[in-house]
Amino acid sequence: MTTIGEALIQELERRAVDCVFGIPGVHTIEMYRGLASSGIRHVTPRHEQGAAFMADGYARASGKPGVAFVITGPGFTNTLTAMAQARADSVPMLVVSGVNALDTLGRGLGHLHELPDQLGLSRSVALAAERISCAADLIPALERVFAAITSARPGPVHIELPLDVAGLPFEATAREPAPVQRRSVDTGAVARAAELLNSAKQPVVLAGGGSIAAADKIRALAERLDAPVVQTVNARGAMFGHPLGVPASPSLRSIRDLIAAADVVLALGTELGPTDYDMYDDGNAARMQNLIRVDICGDQLARHPAELPIQADATAFLGGVMDAVTPRSGDGAARAETARTAARAEIGMDMGAAVDMLDALRTALPNALSIGDSTQPIYAGNLYYDHDRPGGWFNSATGYGALGYGIPAAIGAAIAQPDVPVTCLVGDGGAQFSLPEVMTAVDESLPVVFIIWNSRGYLEIDRSMQAANVTVVGCDPTPPDFELTAKSFGVPYVSCALEPGDLTAALHRCREQNGPSVIEVRAYESYNSEQESTVNA
């Protein structure tokens, strides 16, 4: 007899799921009955939030939905932060949870891990949330949640399986997964877009995370248009080293000037949100003339007025418009170079020094996946940094902005791309949110280099409080001894100063090792020196 729990695993395999991140519990035992005999790899994090962040990193690196298995109640609520990050960044993620017996739900009887309305809580974040109440529910529910993350703008979805249902016989008839339905591109809208682009004298392309899969086509169109391409954080790598590439934040004044001067703007797969376009919250995001906006999500298109909104996948749109655009030559490369030079100068010396470190990291580990959360080099790179791999630079410092993301997401990415170098950039504060997850990398023998930028506190918040004339409180949590921490994990440890050459040497030492390693960048030494210089002056 096949149970519903076992059938769930079989159906996930049929949908090309090959890895799940989860912590088993009494509410998910029946799911694990099927998992043990399947071809799906199970990875055990140290916290359910880590499981979902790993699923996020896996999804971004693989292009497939990441899957997390968690228990009901605290197991599920621990994933909500990660689900919200995935929602903000359009990352496909399936969270499968247990839930208490059907006849107890919503009654407040005091059962273990009970929530008043777990499914309702899920629906506040998830694109779709389903409960499997009987065998006949399983396949339709799976089809609905997979359709939600494969046929439109991706994000998190949730399925809950009640404790008294998971072990019941699965009597429904299995069927082939429904094919993904892609929205066709409006040929009339494509023709109108080509007309606008052909009439432009100074076009600019805005590439967002929703366009990164079309990096080759973006480059080809940019060359035909002779148009600079501004890449948001999640689109970095799309134009690496290209004369028309502008790997800088559109929140910078110099990049806003470039966009405002354009007579036609083509925005591809970008939500035009403030964490990319107005991160300083000054209300001065660039005004865009003749905006052609291409997005897979109709709701997203409705949120910002455009001269020509086109609901389409970026790859499909670019394939349709390419031949209708007349090749040209002009000053596109010069405009891009002017914007790059001004943006690099605009970020200042501190951020510029962090970008130098990132450049050294890229040179030492070419074609790597570089993942992180909110810390100085990530902030700097989000402002200005040209990564050498499309989709290889991602972090949680934009969108939802969750700390604790970097370490588990890097682990998920390393599992998705085992032959690609993976680095994780986190601050000492953010590292302490999820430091135990390093042991998951140890268990899985993953050669992730965890780079901890140790400023001994929440430096950015400290500076922001000072700038607002607020007495600094709560910004100096004492970090652990990272050398001893690495030793307790059984992983190699290297310490280096805030110099690109020192980081390069440390990276080479770590890459000689098998499995994960930790590099501590002693950033506090430089910051303390700056403070002393200011005082002495």
Coordinates of C-alpha atoms in Angstrom, one line a residue:
M1 CA 0.0 0.0 0.0
T2 CA 1.2 3.4 -0.9
T3 CA 0.4 6.2 1.6
I4 CA -0.4 9.8 0.8
G5 CA 2.9 10.8 2.3
E6 CA 4.7 8.4 0.1
A7 CA 2.8 9.5 -3.0
L8 CA 3.7 13.1 -2.2
I9 CA 7.4 12.2 -2.5
Q10 CA 6.8 10.2 -5.8
E11 CA 4.9 13.2 -7.3
L12 CA 7.7 15.6 -6.3
E13 CA 10.2 13.3 -8.1
R14 CA 8.0 13.3 -11.1
R15 CA 8.3 17.1 -11.1
A16 CA 12.1 16.9 -11.1
V17 CA 12.6 17.7 -7.4
D18 CA 16.0 16.2 -6.5
C19 CA 16.7 17.8 -3.1
V20 CA 14.8 18.8 0.0
F21 CA 16.0 20.8 3.0
G22 CA 14.3 19.7 6.2
I23 CA 14.2 18.9 9.9
P24 CA 12.0 15.8 10.5
G25 CA 9.5 15.8 13.4
V26 CA 6.5 13.8 14.6
H27 CA 4.3 15.7 12.2
T28 CA 6.3 14.7 9.1
I29 CA 7.3 11.1 9.7
E30 CA 4.9 9.8 7.1
M31 CA 6.5 12.0 4.5
Y32 CA 9.9 10.7 5.4
R33 CA 8.7 7.1 4.9
G34 CA 8.6 7.8 1.2
L35 CA 11.7 10.0 1.2
A36 CA 14.1 7.3 2.4
S37 CA 13.4 5.1 -0.6
S38 CA 13.3 7.9 -3.2
G39 CA 16.1 9.4 -5.3
I40 CA 15.6 12.8 -3.5
R41 CA 18.6 14.0 -1.5
H42 CA 17.8 15.2 2.0
V43 CA 19.8 17.9 3.6
T44 CA 19.4 18.7 7.3
P45 CA 19.9 22.3 8.4
R46 CA 20.1 23.4 12.0
H47 CA 17.0 25.6 12.0
E48 CA 13.8 25.7 9.8
Q49 CA 14.6 29.2 8.7
G50 CA 17.9 27.9 7.4
A51 CA 16.0 25.1 5.5
A52 CA 14.0 27.7 3.6
F53 CA 17.0 30.0 3.0
M54 CA 18.8 27.0 1.6
A55 CA 15.9 26.3 -0.6
D56 CA 16.1 29.9 -1.8
G57 CA 19.8 29.6 -2.6
Y58 CA 19.3 26.3 -4.3
A59 CA 16.5 27.8 -6.5
R60 CA 18.5 30.8 -7.5
A61 CA 21.5 28.7 -8.5
S62 CA 19.6 25.9 -10.2
G63 CA 16.6 27.7 -11.7
K64 CA 14.3 25.0 -10.2
P65 CA 12.0 25.4 -7.2
G66 CA 13.7 24.9 -3.8
V67 CA 11.9 22.6 -1.4
A68 CA 11.7 22.6 2.4
F69 CA 10.1 20.1 4.7
V70 CA 9.1 21.3 8.2
I71 CA 6.8 20.4 11.0
T72 CA 3.7 22.3 11.8
G73 CA 3.6 25.3 14.2
P74 CA 7.1 26.6 15.1
G75 CA 8.7 24.7 12.2
F76 CA 6.4 26.4 9.7
T77 CA 6.5 29.9 11.3
N78 CA 10.3 29.7 11.3
T79 CA 10.2 29.5 7.5
L80 CA 8.0 32.6 7.1
T81 CA 10.9 35.1 7.1
A82 CA 12.6 33.1 4.3
M83 CA 9.3 32.8 2.4
A84 CA 8.9 36.6 2.6
Q85 CA 12.4 37.1 1.2
A86 CA 11.6 34.7 -1.6
R87 CA 8.4 36.6 -2.3
A88 CA 10.2 39.9 -2.5
D89 CA 12.9 38.5 -4.8
S90 CA 10.6 36.3 -7.0
V91 CA 12.3 33.0 -6.0
P92 CA 10.4 29.7 -6.6
M93 CA 10.1 27.9 -3.3
L94 CA 7.8 25.1 -2.0
V95 CA 7.4 24.7 1.7
V96 CA 5.8 21.4 2.7
S97 CA 4.7 21.2 6.3
G98 CA 2.7 19.0 8.6
V99 CA -0.3 20.2 10.4
N100 CA -2.4 18.7 13.2
A101 CA -5.3 16.3 12.7
L102 CA -8.2 17.6 10.5
D103 CA -10.9 17.5 13.2
T104 CA -8.7 19.6 15.6
L105 CA -7.9 22.5 13.3
G106 CA -9.0 25.9 14.4
R107 CA -10.6 24.6 17.6
G108 CA -7.9 25.8 20.1
L109 CA -7.7 22.5 22.0
G110 CA -4.1 22.9 22.9
H111 CA -2.5 20.3 20.7
L112 CA 1.3 20.2 20.2
H113 CA 2.5 23.0 17.8
E114 CA -1.1 24.2 17.3
L115 CA -1.8 27.4 15.4
P116 CA -5.2 29.1 15.2
D117 CA -5.0 29.1 11.3
Q118 CA -1.7 27.9 9.8
L119 CA -3.1 28.0 6.3
G120 CA -4.4 31.5 6.7
L121 CA -1.0 32.6 8.0
S122 CA 0.7 31.0 5.0
R123 CA -1.6 32.8 2.6
S124 CA -0.4 36.2 3.9
V125 CA 3.0 35.4 2.3
A126 CA 2.7 32.6 -0.1
L127 CA 1.5 32.9 -3.7
A128 CA -0.6 29.8 -3.1
A129 CA -1.3 27.6 -0.1
E130 CA -3.0 24.2 -0.1
R131 CA -4.2 21.6 2.4
I132 CA -4.3 17.9 1.5
S133 CA -7.4 16.6 3.2
C134 CA -7.7 13.3 1.2
A135 CA -5.9 11.3 -1.5
A136 CA -7.9 13.0 -4.2
D137 CA -6.5 16.4 -3.2
L138 CA -2.8 15.6 -3.7
I139 CA -2.2 15.9 -7.4
P140 CA -4.6 18.9 -8.0
A141 CA -2.9 20.7 -5.1
L142 CA 0.6 20.0 -6.5
E143 CA -0.5 21.2 -9.9
R144 CA -1.8 24.5 -8.6
V145 CA 1.2 25.3 -6.5
F146 CA 3.7 24.4 -9.3
A147 CA 1.6 26.4 -11.8
A148 CA 1.9 29.4 -9.4
I149 CA 5.7 29.3 -9.5
T150 CA 6.4 28.2 -13.0
S151 CA 3.8 30.0 -15.2
A152 CA 4.0 33.5 -13.8
R153 CA 6.2 35.6 -11.5
P154 CA 7.7 33.0 -9.1
G155 CA 7.6 33.1 -5.3
P156 CA 7.0 30.8 -2.3
V157 CA 4.1 28.3 -2.1
H158 CA 3.0 26.1 0.7
I159 CA 1.3 22.7 1.1
E160 CA 0.2 21.3 4.5
L161 CA -0.4 17.6 5.2
P162 CA -2.5 16.8 8.3
L163 CA -1.1 14.3 10.7
D164 CA -4.1 11.9 10.3
V165 CA -4.1 12.2 6.5
A166 CA -0.4 11.5 5.6
G167 CA -0.6 7.8 6.4
L168 CA -3.9 7.1 4.6
P169 CA -3.9 5.0 1.5
F170 CA -3.3 6.8 -1.8
E171 CA -6.0 5.6 -4.1
A172 CA -6.1 8.4 -6.7
T173 CA -4.8 7.7 -10.2
A174 CA -1.4 9.2 -10.9
R175 CA -1.0 11.3 -14.0
E176 CA 1.7 13.1 -15.8
P177 CA 2.4 16.6 -14.4
A178 CA 0.6 19.3 -16.4
P179 CA 2.8 21.1 -18.9
V180 CA 3.9 24.6 -18.0
Q181 CA 1.6 27.2 -19.6
R182 CA 3.6 30.2 -20.8
R183 CA 1.8 33.4 -21.8
S184 CA 2.2 34.2 -25.5
V185 CA 3.7 37.5 -26.4
D186 CA 1.4 40.1 -27.9
T187 CA 2.9 40.6 -31.4
G188 CA 1.3 44.0 -31.8
A189 CA 2.9 45.2 -28.5
V190 CA 6.3 43.9 -29.7
A191 CA 5.9 45.8 -33.0
R192 CA 5.1 49.0 -31.1
A193 CA 8.1 48.5 -28.8
A194 CA 10.3 48.1 -31.9
E195 CA 8.9 51.3 -33.3
L196 CA 9.7 53.2 -30.1
L197 CA 13.2 51.7 -29.9
N198 CA 14.0 52.4 -33.5
S199 CA 13.0 56.0 -33.1
A200 CA 15.2 56.5 -30.0
K201 CA 18.3 58.6 -30.0
Q202 CA 19.5 57.8 -26.5
P203 CA 17.8 54.6 -25.4
V204 CA 18.6 52.9 -22.0
V205 CA 17.8 49.4 -20.9
L206 CA 17.0 48.5 -17.3
A207 CA 17.7 44.9 -16.5
G208 CA 16.1 43.4 -13.4
G209 CA 16.3 39.9 -11.8
G210 CA 13.4 38.7 -13.9
S211 CA 15.5 39.1 -17.0
I212 CA 18.7 37.3 -15.9
A213 CA 17.9 34.1 -17.8
A214 CA 18.0 36.2 -21.0
A215 CA 21.4 37.6 -20.4
D216 CA 22.7 36.7 -23.9
K217 CA 19.7 38.2 -25.6
I218 CA 20.0 41.4 -23.5
R219 CA 23.6 41.8 -24.6
A220 CA 22.6 41.2 -28.3
L221 CA 19.8 43.7 -28.1
A222 CA 21.9 46.3 -26.3
E223 CA 24.5 46.0 -29.1
R224 CA 21.8 46.5 -31.8
L225 CA 20.4 49.5 -30.0
D226 CA 23.8 50.9 -28.9
A227 CA 22.1 51.3 -25.5
P228 CA 23.7 51.3 -22.0
V229 CA 22.3 48.5 -19.8
V230 CA 21.7 49.4 -16.1
Q231 CA 21.6 46.2 -14.0
T232 CA 19.8 46.0 -10.7
V233 CA 21.3 43.8 -7.9
N234 CA 19.7 40.6 -9.1
A235 CA 20.7 41.2 -12.7
R236 CA 24.5 41.6 -12.1
G237 CA 26.6 39.5 -14.4
A238 CA 24.4 40.0 -17.4
M239 CA 26.8 42.4 -19.0
F240 CA 30.2 41.6 -17.4
G241 CA 33.0 43.7 -18.8
H242 CA 30.8 44.9 -21.7
P243 CA 31.3 48.5 -22.9
L244 CA 27.5 49.0 -22.7
G245 CA 27.2 47.5 -19.2
V246 CA 26.4 49.8 -16.2
P247 CA 26.7 47.5 -13.1
A248 CA 25.5 50.2 -10.7
S249 CA 22.5 51.0 -8.6
P250 CA 19.9 53.2 -10.2
S251 CA 19.6 54.9 -6.7
L252 CA 22.9 56.7 -7.5
R253 CA 22.6 60.2 -8.8
S254 CA 24.9 59.5 -11.8
I255 CA 22.7 56.5 -12.9
R256 CA 19.5 58.5 -12.4
D257 CA 21.0 61.1 -14.6
L258 CA 21.7 58.5 -17.3
I259 CA 18.1 57.2 -17.1
A260 CA 16.5 60.6 -17.0
A261 CA 18.4 61.7 -20.2
A262 CA 17.1 58.7 -22.1
D263 CA 14.4 59.3 -24.7
V264 CA 13.2 55.7 -24.5
V265 CA 13.7 53.4 -21.5
L266 CA 13.2 49.6 -21.9
A267 CA 12.7 48.0 -18.4
L268 CA 13.0 44.2 -18.4
G269 CA 11.9 42.1 -15.4
T270 CA 12.3 44.8 -12.8
E271 CA 9.7 45.8 -10.3
L272 CA 11.1 49.4 -10.2
G273 CA 11.1 49.1 -6.4
P274 CA 12.7 51.5 -4.0
T275 CA 15.3 49.2 -2.7
D276 CA 16.8 49.3 -6.2
Y277 CA 15.7 52.7 -7.5
D278 CA 15.3 54.8 -4.3
M279 CA 17.3 53.1 -1.6
Y280 CA 18.1 56.4 0.1
D281 CA 14.3 57.2 0.3
D282 CA 14.8 60.7 -1.1
G283 CA 11.9 60.4 -3.5
N284 CA 14.0 61.3 -6.4
A285 CA 13.9 58.2 -8.5
A286 CA 14.6 59.0 -12.2
R287 CA 11.7 60.0 -14.3
M288 CA 11.5 57.8 -17.4
Q289 CA 10.4 59.0 -20.8
N290 CA 8.7 56.6 -23.2
L291 CA 8.9 53.7 -20.7
I292 CA 8.5 50.2 -22.3
R293 CA 7.9 47.9 -19.4
V294 CA 8.2 44.1 -19.8
D295 CA 7.2 41.9 -16.9
I296 CA 5.6 38.5 -16.6
C297 CA 3.3 39.7 -13.8
G298 CA 0.2 41.7 -14.8
D299 CA -0.2 43.0 -11.2
Q300 CA 3.3 44.3 -11.2
L301 CA 2.8 46.1 -14.5
A302 CA -0.2 47.9 -13.0
R303 CA 1.8 49.3 -10.1
H304 CA 3.8 51.7 -12.3
P305 CA 2.5 53.7 -15.3
A306 CA 4.3 53.0 -18.6
E307 CA 4.0 54.2 -22.1
L308 CA 3.9 50.6 -23.2
P309 CA 3.3 47.9 -20.7
I310 CA 3.9 44.3 -22.0
Q311 CA 3.0 41.3 -20.0
A312 CA 5.6 38.7 -21.2
D313 CA 8.6 36.7 -20.1
A314 CA 11.7 38.7 -20.9
T315 CA 13.3 35.9 -22.9
A316 CA 10.2 35.6 -25.1
F317 CA 9.9 39.3 -25.6
L318 CA 13.5 39.7 -26.6
G319 CA 13.3 36.9 -29.0
G320 CA 10.3 38.6 -30.7
V321 CA 11.7 42.1 -30.8
M322 CA 15.3 41.4 -31.8
D323 CA 14.9 41.2 -35.6
A324 CA 12.5 44.2 -35.7
V325 CA 15.2 46.5 -34.2
T326 CA 17.4 48.3 -36.6
P327 CA 21.2 48.1 -35.8
R328 CA 22.8 51.4 -35.1
S329 CA 26.0 53.0 -33.8
G330 CA 26.4 56.0 -31.7
D331 CA 27.5 57.2 -28.3
G332 CA 26.1 54.3 -26.2
A333 CA 29.4 53.1 -25.0
A334 CA 30.6 56.6 -24.1
R335 CA 27.4 57.2 -22.1
A336 CA 27.9 54.0 -20.3
E337 CA 31.5 54.8 -19.5
T338 CA 30.6 58.2 -18.2
A339 CA 27.9 56.7 -15.9
R340 CA 30.3 54.0 -14.7
T341 CA 33.1 56.4 -13.9
A342 CA 30.7 58.8 -12.1
A343 CA 29.0 56.0 -10.1
R344 CA 32.3 54.6 -9.0
A345 CA 33.4 58.0 -7.7
E346 CA 30.0 58.7 -6.1
I347 CA 30.1 55.7 -3.8
G348 CA 33.1 57.2 -1.9
M349 CA 36.3 55.8 -0.4
D350 CA 34.9 53.4 2.2
M351 CA 32.6 51.7 -0.3
G352 CA 35.2 51.9 -3.0
A353 CA 37.7 50.0 -0.8
A354 CA 35.1 47.3 -0.3
V355 CA 34.5 47.1 -4.1
D356 CA 38.3 46.6 -4.5
M357 CA 38.0 43.6 -2.2
L358 CA 35.1 42.3 -4.3
D359 CA 37.2 42.7 -7.5
A360 CA 40.0 40.8 -5.8
L361 CA 37.6 38.0 -4.8
R362 CA 36.3 37.8 -8.4
T363 CA 39.8 37.6 -9.8
A364 CA 40.8 34.9 -7.3
L365 CA 37.7 32.8 -7.9
P366 CA 36.4 33.5 -11.4
N367 CA 32.9 32.4 -12.4
A368 CA 31.8 31.9 -8.8
L369 CA 28.5 32.2 -7.0
S370 CA 28.8 35.1 -4.5
I371 CA 26.1 35.2 -1.9
G372 CA 25.6 37.3 1.2
D373 CA 23.3 39.4 3.3
S374 CA 23.5 42.9 4.8
T375 CA 27.1 43.8 5.4
Q376 CA 29.6 46.5 4.2
P377 CA 31.0 44.7 1.1
I378 CA 27.5 43.6 0.0
Y379 CA 26.1 47.2 0.4
A380 CA 29.1 48.4 -1.7
G381 CA 28.7 45.7 -4.3
N382 CA 25.0 46.5 -4.6
L383 CA 25.9 50.1 -5.3
Y384 CA 28.7 49.2 -7.8
Y385 CA 30.1 45.9 -8.8
D386 CA 30.5 44.0 -12.0
H387 CA 30.1 40.2 -11.4
D388 CA 31.4 37.7 -14.0
R389 CA 28.5 35.2 -13.9
P390 CA 24.9 36.0 -14.8
G391 CA 22.9 35.4 -11.6
G392 CA 26.0 34.7 -9.7
W393 CA 25.7 37.8 -7.4
F394 CA 22.7 37.7 -5.0
N395 CA 21.9 38.6 -1.5
S396 CA 19.2 39.7 0.9
A397 CA 20.2 43.3 1.3
T398 CA 17.5 44.4 -1.0
G399 CA 13.8 43.6 -1.1
Y400 CA 12.7 42.1 2.2
G401 CA 16.3 42.5 3.6
A402 CA 16.5 39.5 6.0
L403 CA 19.7 39.0 8.0
G404 CA 20.9 35.5 8.5
Y405 CA 20.3 34.7 4.8
G406 CA 23.8 34.4 3.5
I407 CA 25.2 31.3 5.2
P408 CA 22.3 28.9 4.5
A409 CA 21.6 30.4 1.0
A410 CA 25.2 29.7 0.1
I411 CA 24.8 26.1 1.2
G412 CA 21.8 25.7 -1.0
A413 CA 23.6 27.2 -4.0
A414 CA 26.6 24.9 -3.5
I415 CA 24.3 21.9 -3.5
A416 CA 22.6 23.1 -6.7
Q417 CA 26.0 23.8 -8.4
P418 CA 28.6 21.4 -7.0
D419 CA 31.2 22.2 -9.6
V420 CA 31.0 26.0 -9.2
P421 CA 33.0 27.9 -6.5
V422 CA 30.8 29.4 -3.9
T423 CA 31.6 32.3 -1.5
C424 CA 29.5 33.7 1.3
L425 CA 29.9 37.3 2.4
V426 CA 28.4 38.1 5.8
G427 CA 29.1 40.5 8.6
D428 CA 29.8 39.5 12.2
G429 CA 26.3 40.5 13.2
G430 CA 24.5 38.7 10.4
A431 CA 26.7 35.6 10.8
Q432 CA 25.4 35.2 14.3
F433 CA 21.9 34.8 13.0
S434 CA 22.7 31.5 11.3
L435 CA 26.3 30.5 12.2
P436 CA 25.3 26.9 13.2
E437 CA 24.3 26.2 9.6
V438 CA 28.0 26.0 8.7
M439 CA 27.8 22.5 10.2
T440 CA 25.4 21.6 7.4
A441 CA 28.2 22.5 5.0
V442 CA 30.5 20.2 7.0
D443 CA 28.0 17.3 6.9
E444 CA 27.6 17.7 3.1
S445 CA 31.3 18.3 2.4
L446 CA 30.6 21.5 0.6
P447 CA 33.6 23.7 -0.4
V448 CA 31.9 27.0 0.5
V449 CA 34.2 29.8 1.6
F450 CA 32.5 31.7 4.4
I451 CA 33.9 35.2 4.5
I452 CA 33.0 37.0 7.8
W453 CA 33.5 40.8 7.6
N454 CA 34.1 41.5 11.2
S455 CA 33.5 45.1 12.2
R456 CA 32.5 44.1 15.7
G457 CA 29.0 45.5 15.6
Y458 CA 26.3 46.8 13.4
L459 CA 28.5 49.4 11.7
E460 CA 26.0 50.7 9.1
I461 CA 23.2 51.2 11.7
D462 CA 25.8 52.8 14.1
R463 CA 26.7 55.3 11.4
S464 CA 23.0 55.9 10.5
M465 CA 22.2 56.7 14.1
Q466 CA 25.1 59.1 14.3
A467 CA 24.1 60.8 11.1
A468 CA 20.6 61.3 12.5
N469 CA 22.0 62.7 15.8
V470 CA 20.6 59.7 17.7
T471 CA 22.7 58.3 20.6
V472 CA 24.0 55.0 19.4
V473 CA 22.4 52.1 21.3
G474 CA 22.4 48.4 20.6
C475 CA 24.9 48.4 17.8
D476 CA 27.8 46.7 19.5
P477 CA 26.9 43.0 20.1
T478 CA 30.1 41.1 21.0
P479 CA 31.0 38.7 18.3
P480 CA 32.4 35.2 19.1
D481 CA 36.0 34.3 18.6
F482 CA 35.6 33.1 15.0
E483 CA 38.9 31.2 15.0
L484 CA 37.7 29.1 17.9
T485 CA 34.3 28.8 16.3
A486 CA 35.8 27.5 13.1
K487 CA 37.9 25.1 15.1
S488 CA 34.7 23.8 16.9
F489 CA 33.2 23.2 13.5
G490 CA 36.3 21.4 12.4
V491 CA 36.9 23.7 9.4
P492 CA 40.0 25.6 8.3
Y493 CA 40.3 29.2 9.4
V494 CA 42.3 32.1 8.0
S495 CA 42.4 35.7 9.2
C496 CA 43.3 38.6 7.0
A497 CA 43.4 42.4 7.1
L498 CA 41.3 44.8 5.0
E499 CA 43.5 44.6 1.9
P500 CA 42.7 43.0 -1.4
G501 CA 46.1 41.2 -1.5
D502 CA 45.5 39.7 1.9
L503 CA 42.1 38.4 1.0
T504 CA 43.4 36.9 -2.2
A505 CA 46.1 35.0 -0.3
A506 CA 43.5 33.8 2.2
L507 CA 41.3 32.6 -0.5
H508 CA 44.0 30.6 -2.2
R509 CA 44.8 29.0 1.2
C510 CA 41.2 28.0 1.7
R511 CA 40.7 26.7 -1.8
E512 CA 43.5 24.2 -1.1
Q513 CA 41.2 22.5 1.5
N514 CA 38.4 20.1 1.0
G515 CA 35.0 21.1 2.4
P516 CA 34.0 24.5 3.9
S517 CA 36.4 27.1 5.3
V518 CA 36.1 30.4 7.2
I519 CA 38.0 33.6 6.4
E520 CA 37.7 36.4 9.0
V521 CA 38.4 39.9 7.5
R522 CA 39.5 42.1 10.4
A523 CA 37.6 45.1 9.2
Y524 CA 37.4 46.6 12.7
E525 CA 41.2 47.3 12.6
S526 CA 40.7 49.8 9.7
Y527 CA 37.5 51.3 11.2
N528 CA 39.2 51.8 14.6
S529 CA 42.1 53.5 12.8
E530 CA 39.7 55.8 11.0
Q531 CA 38.1 56.8 14.3
E532 CA 41.4 57.4 16.0
S533 CA 42.5 59.6 13.1
T534 CA 39.3 61.6 13.4
V535 CA 39.8 62.1 17.1
N536 CA 43.4 63.1 16.7
A537 CA 42.5 65.5 14.0

